[in-house]
Amino acid sequence: MIDLHVHTNASDGTMSPTELVRYAKKKKLKAIAVTDHDTVEGVQEALDAGALENFEVIPGIEISAEAPQGTLHILGYCIDYTDKAFLDTISILQKAREERNPRIITKLQELGLSIEFQEVVEQAETGQVGRPHFAQVLVQKGYVKTPREAFDRYLKRGAPAYVEKFRFQPAEAIAAIRKAGGIPVLAHPVTLEYKKSAELEDFVKELIHLGLMGIEVLYPEHNRSLTKQYTALAEKHRMLITGGSDFHGFNIKGLDIGTGKGGLRVLDALLKPLKAAAESL
Ligand code: AMP
Ligand code: ZN
Ligand code: FE
Ligand code: FE
């Protein structure tokens, strides 16, 4: 088994890239792809750890993009994570976060909560600051019992401390990945929240037109029937099939690397076509 969707503490995972590689190896996985939100800061360390541990690591990223509805994330695999133009492009997203985060703090303070930005930064350690770090601080301070409650009461879209995030258009995210020699893959299609499969297909066709090359078919939130639907969609449009757990560390209970909520199985066999596609770009 492999896992093509994991987060490190370069974004909102709890493990360092080295810890993650060691853990994946301990769990007897054959390879992982490091896919942090909007950053490749964790990739080099993961590759170095992989070389030391004789464990295969695929460089990746997960970029948030504007969606017609629901949530759209584009995974990028086998990217040249040192590509200057690519780094310049994603630095726009980091700058946008730097402007957004203090505004979230202001909103929380206006709601009467005692929280300082520095506390959230410390929570993120050296990684990029995101809402999960705000959630952790709110838990530690006793304002909420769980990160989930922090999102529901304060941080999720529509909640009182929510601040909209700048996102790329789908075309920009896909083009950035392609230009860096990577394979753009639609992450967890379930979060697009299309009720009808024909509507999802229409949207996927648009993404294919923009350069999309794969679909993350295997994902903890995809039940049997969704997995079947997405497999058929991928096969019909000759898309690569990928899968992963979206592991963020032990802070999210009941979700492990490789197996997800217990039933996830991503076969090693998916890796070869993915790498072959990247080679032939
Ligand atoms: P950000 O990129 O700062 O907007 O944070 C997005 C991250 O927050 C996601 O990748 C999830 O890990 C987490 N997240 C988003 N919505 C929720 C939610 N409703 N409950 C728990 N975690 C969430
Ligand atoms: Zn995340
Ligand atoms: Fe995602
Ligand atoms: Fe993810």
Coordinates of C-alpha atoms and ligand atoms in Angstrom, one line a residue:
M1 CA 0.0 0.0 0.0
I2 CA 0.9 3.6 -0.5
D3 CA -0.5 6.9 0.6
L4 CA -0.6 9.8 -1.8
H5 CA -2.1 12.5 0.4
V6 CA -0.4 13.4 3.7
H7 CA 0.4 16.6 5.5
T8 CA 3.4 17.6 7.5
N9 CA 4.0 20.4 10.0
A10 CA 5.1 22.6 7.0
S11 CA 1.3 23.1 6.8
D12 CA -1.2 21.9 9.3
G13 CA 0.0 18.3 10.0
T14 CA 1.5 17.6 13.4
M15 CA 4.6 15.5 12.3
S16 CA 7.8 16.8 10.8
P17 CA 8.6 15.4 7.4
T18 CA 11.2 13.1 8.9
E19 CA 8.8 11.8 11.5
L20 CA 6.2 11.2 8.9
V21 CA 8.5 9.2 6.7
R22 CA 9.6 7.1 9.6
Y23 CA 6.0 6.5 10.6
A24 CA 4.9 5.6 7.1
K25 CA 7.8 3.1 7.0
K26 CA 6.8 1.7 10.3
K27 CA 3.3 1.2 9.0
K28 CA 4.8 -0.8 6.2
L29 CA 3.7 1.5 3.4
K30 CA 5.8 1.5 0.2
A31 CA 5.6 5.2 -0.6
I32 CA 4.0 8.5 0.4
A33 CA 3.4 11.7 -1.3
V34 CA 3.8 14.9 0.8
T35 CA 1.0 17.2 -0.1
D36 CA 1.0 20.2 2.2
H37 CA -1.5 23.0 1.6
D38 CA -0.1 25.7 -0.6
T39 CA 3.5 25.0 0.3
V40 CA 6.4 22.7 -0.6
E41 CA 8.5 23.7 2.4
G42 CA 8.4 20.1 3.8
V43 CA 9.4 18.3 0.6
Q44 CA 13.2 18.5 0.8
E45 CA 13.3 17.2 4.3
A46 CA 10.9 14.3 3.4
L47 CA 13.0 13.4 0.4
D48 CA 16.2 13.4 2.6
A49 CA 14.6 11.3 5.2
G50 CA 13.3 9.0 2.5
A51 CA 16.8 8.6 1.1
L52 CA 18.2 7.8 4.6
E53 CA 15.4 5.3 5.4
N54 CA 15.3 3.8 1.9
F55 CA 11.7 4.9 1.5
E56 CA 10.1 6.4 -1.5
V57 CA 8.7 9.9 -1.2
I58 CA 6.9 11.7 -4.0
P59 CA 7.1 15.5 -4.0
G60 CA 3.7 17.1 -4.0
I61 CA 1.4 19.9 -3.0
E62 CA -2.3 20.6 -2.4
I63 CA -3.5 23.9 -3.7
S64 CA -6.9 25.4 -2.8
A65 CA -8.8 26.9 -5.7
E66 CA -12.0 28.9 -6.3
A67 CA -14.9 26.5 -6.7
P68 CA -18.3 27.0 -8.2
Q69 CA -19.6 25.3 -5.1
G70 CA -18.1 23.3 -2.2
T71 CA -14.4 23.0 -1.7
L72 CA -11.9 22.5 -4.6
H73 CA -8.4 21.3 -3.9
I74 CA -5.9 20.4 -6.6
L75 CA -3.1 18.0 -5.8
G76 CA 0.2 18.3 -7.7
Y77 CA 2.5 15.3 -7.9
C78 CA 6.1 14.9 -9.0
I79 CA 6.5 18.7 -9.2
D80 CA 9.9 20.3 -9.4
Y81 CA 9.6 21.8 -5.9
T82 CA 12.7 23.9 -6.6
D83 CA 11.3 25.6 -9.7
K84 CA 11.7 29.3 -9.2
A85 CA 8.6 30.3 -11.1
F86 CA 6.5 27.8 -9.1
L87 CA 7.8 29.1 -5.8
D88 CA 7.1 32.7 -6.8
T89 CA 3.6 31.7 -7.7
I90 CA 2.8 29.9 -4.5
S91 CA 4.4 32.7 -2.5
I92 CA 1.3 34.7 -3.4
L93 CA -0.7 32.3 -1.4
Q94 CA 1.6 32.6 1.6
K95 CA 1.4 36.4 1.4
A96 CA -2.4 36.2 1.3
R97 CA -2.3 34.1 4.5
E98 CA -0.1 36.6 6.2
E99 CA -2.8 39.2 5.6
R100 CA -5.6 37.0 6.5
N101 CA -4.4 35.5 9.8
P102 CA -4.3 38.8 11.8
R103 CA -7.8 39.5 10.6
I104 CA -9.0 36.3 12.1
I105 CA -7.3 37.3 15.4
T106 CA -9.1 40.7 15.3
K107 CA -12.4 39.0 14.8
L108 CA -11.8 36.6 17.7
Q109 CA -10.8 39.4 19.9
E110 CA -13.9 41.4 18.9
L111 CA -15.9 38.4 20.0
G112 CA -14.4 38.9 23.5
L113 CA -11.8 36.0 23.3
S114 CA -8.4 36.6 24.7
I115 CA -6.0 35.4 22.0
E116 CA -2.8 36.8 20.5
F117 CA -1.4 36.1 17.1
Q118 CA 1.9 35.1 18.6
E119 CA 0.2 32.2 20.4
V120 CA -1.1 30.9 17.1
V121 CA 2.3 31.3 15.4
E122 CA 3.9 29.2 18.2
Q123 CA 1.3 26.6 17.6
A124 CA 2.3 26.3 14.0
E125 CA 6.0 26.1 15.0
T126 CA 8.0 26.7 11.8
G127 CA 5.2 25.9 9.4
Q128 CA 2.6 27.9 7.7
V129 CA -0.2 29.3 9.9
G130 CA -3.7 28.1 9.2
R131 CA -7.1 27.8 10.8
P132 CA -6.3 24.5 12.5
H133 CA -3.7 26.3 14.6
F134 CA -6.2 28.9 15.7
A135 CA -8.5 26.0 16.6
Q136 CA -5.7 24.3 18.7
V137 CA -5.1 27.5 20.7
L138 CA -8.9 27.9 21.3
V139 CA -8.9 24.4 22.7
Q140 CA -5.9 25.0 24.9
K141 CA -7.5 28.1 26.3
G142 CA -10.6 26.3 27.2
Y143 CA -12.9 28.3 24.9
V144 CA -13.9 25.1 23.1
K145 CA -13.5 21.4 23.9
T146 CA -12.4 20.2 20.4
P147 CA -10.9 21.7 17.2
R148 CA -14.1 20.6 15.6
E149 CA -16.1 22.9 18.0
A150 CA -13.6 25.7 17.3
F151 CA -14.5 25.5 13.6
D152 CA -18.2 25.2 14.1
R153 CA -18.5 28.1 16.6
Y154 CA -15.8 30.4 15.2
L155 CA -13.7 29.4 12.2
K156 CA -15.7 27.7 9.5
R157 CA -17.2 29.6 6.6
G158 CA -20.2 31.5 7.8
A159 CA -19.0 31.4 11.5
P160 CA -18.3 34.8 13.2
A161 CA -14.5 34.7 13.0
Y162 CA -14.3 33.4 9.4
V163 CA -12.2 35.5 7.0
E164 CA -12.3 34.6 3.3
K165 CA -9.1 33.2 1.9
F166 CA -7.5 34.3 -1.4
R167 CA -7.5 31.4 -3.8
F168 CA -6.2 30.8 -7.3
Q169 CA -8.7 30.1 -10.0
P170 CA -8.7 26.4 -11.0
A171 CA -6.9 27.4 -14.2
E172 CA -4.1 29.1 -12.3
A173 CA -3.6 26.2 -9.9
I174 CA -3.5 23.6 -12.6
A175 CA -1.2 25.7 -14.8
A176 CA 1.2 26.3 -12.0
I177 CA 1.5 22.6 -11.3
R178 CA 1.9 21.7 -15.0
K179 CA 4.6 24.4 -15.5
A180 CA 6.6 22.9 -12.7
G181 CA 6.5 19.5 -14.4
G182 CA 3.8 18.1 -12.1
I183 CA 0.6 16.1 -12.5
P184 CA -2.5 18.0 -11.4
V185 CA -5.1 15.8 -9.7
L186 CA -8.6 16.7 -8.5
A187 CA -8.5 16.0 -4.7
H188 CA -11.4 14.4 -2.8
P189 CA -14.2 15.2 -5.4
V190 CA -16.8 14.6 -2.6
T191 CA -16.1 18.1 -1.2
L192 CA -17.3 19.7 -4.4
E193 CA -20.7 18.6 -3.1
Y194 CA -22.3 17.9 -6.4
K195 CA -25.6 16.0 -5.9
K196 CA -25.7 14.7 -9.5
S197 CA -22.9 12.8 -11.1
A198 CA -23.5 14.5 -14.4
E199 CA -22.9 17.9 -12.8
L200 CA -19.6 16.7 -11.4
E201 CA -18.7 15.3 -14.8
D202 CA -19.3 18.6 -16.5
F203 CA -17.1 20.4 -14.0
V204 CA -14.4 17.7 -14.3
K205 CA -14.5 18.2 -18.1
E206 CA -13.7 21.9 -17.6
L207 CA -10.8 21.0 -15.4
I208 CA -9.5 18.4 -17.9
H209 CA -9.7 21.2 -20.5
L210 CA -7.4 23.2 -18.2
G211 CA -4.9 20.4 -17.9
L212 CA -6.2 18.2 -15.1
M213 CA -4.7 14.7 -15.4
G214 CA -6.1 12.7 -12.5
I215 CA -8.8 12.1 -9.9
E216 CA -8.3 11.2 -6.3
V217 CA -10.7 8.3 -6.3
L218 CA -9.6 6.6 -3.1
Y219 CA -10.3 8.8 0.0
P220 CA -11.6 8.2 3.5
E221 CA -14.7 10.2 2.9
H222 CA -15.6 8.3 -0.3
N223 CA -18.0 5.5 0.4
R224 CA -18.3 2.4 -1.8
S225 CA -20.8 4.0 -4.1
L226 CA -18.8 7.3 -4.5
T227 CA -15.6 5.3 -5.1
K228 CA -17.4 3.4 -7.9
Q229 CA -18.8 6.6 -9.4
Y230 CA -15.4 8.4 -9.4
T231 CA -13.6 5.3 -10.8
A232 CA -16.0 5.2 -13.7
L233 CA -15.5 9.0 -14.2
A234 CA -11.7 8.6 -14.2
E235 CA -11.8 5.7 -16.6
K236 CA -14.2 7.3 -19.0
H237 CA -12.0 10.4 -19.3
R238 CA -8.7 8.4 -19.2
M239 CA -7.6 10.1 -16.0
L240 CA -5.0 8.8 -13.6
I241 CA -6.4 7.4 -10.4
T242 CA -4.8 8.3 -7.1
G243 CA -5.7 7.9 -3.4
G244 CA -4.7 8.9 0.0
S245 CA -5.7 9.3 3.6
D246 CA -5.3 13.1 4.1
F247 CA -3.4 12.2 7.3
H248 CA -2.6 15.3 9.4
G249 CA -1.1 13.5 12.5
F250 CA -2.7 12.2 15.6
N251 CA -4.6 15.4 16.3
I252 CA -7.4 14.0 14.1
K253 CA -8.6 11.0 15.9
G254 CA -9.6 7.9 14.1
L255 CA -7.7 8.7 10.9
D256 CA -4.4 7.0 10.2
I257 CA -1.8 7.1 7.4
G258 CA -2.4 4.5 4.7
T259 CA -5.7 3.1 6.0
G260 CA -7.6 6.3 6.7
K261 CA -10.6 5.5 8.8
G262 CA -9.7 1.8 8.5
G263 CA -10.9 0.7 5.1
L264 CA -8.6 2.7 2.8
R265 CA -6.3 0.6 0.5
V266 CA -4.2 2.5 -2.1
L267 CA -2.4 -0.1 -4.1
D268 CA 1.3 0.4 -5.0
A269 CA 0.3 -0.2 -8.6
L270 CA -1.2 3.3 -8.9
L271 CA 2.3 4.8 -8.5
K272 CA 3.8 3.5 -11.8
P273 CA 1.3 5.2 -14.2
L274 CA 1.6 8.5 -12.1
K275 CA 5.4 8.5 -12.4
A276 CA 5.3 7.5 -16.1
A277 CA 2.9 10.4 -16.8
A278 CA 5.3 12.8 -15.1
E279 CA 8.2 11.4 -17.0
S280 CA 6.4 11.9 -20.3
L281 CA 5.5 15.6 -19.7
Ligands
AMP1 P1 -7.0 27.2 6.1 O1 -6.2 26.8 5.0 O2 -6.3 28.1 7.1 O3 -8.3 27.9 5.7 O4 -7.4 25.9 6.9 C1 -8.0 24.8 6.2 C2 -7.8 23.6 7.0 O5 -8.6 23.6 8.2 C3 -8.3 22.3 6.3 O6 -7.2 21.7 5.6 C4 -8.7 21.4 7.4 O7 -7.5 20.7 7.9 C5 -9.2 22.3 8.5 N1 -10.7 22.5 8.4 C6 -11.4 23.2 7.5 N2 -12.7 23.1 7.9 C7 -12.8 22.4 9.0 C8 -13.9 22.0 9.8 N3 -15.2 22.4 9.6 N4 -13.6 21.2 10.9 C9 -12.3 20.9 11.2 N5 -11.3 21.2 10.4 C10 -11.5 22.0 9.4
ZN2 ZN -5.2 20.4 6.3
FE3 FE -7.9 18.9 0.8
FE4 FE -5.3 17.5 2.4

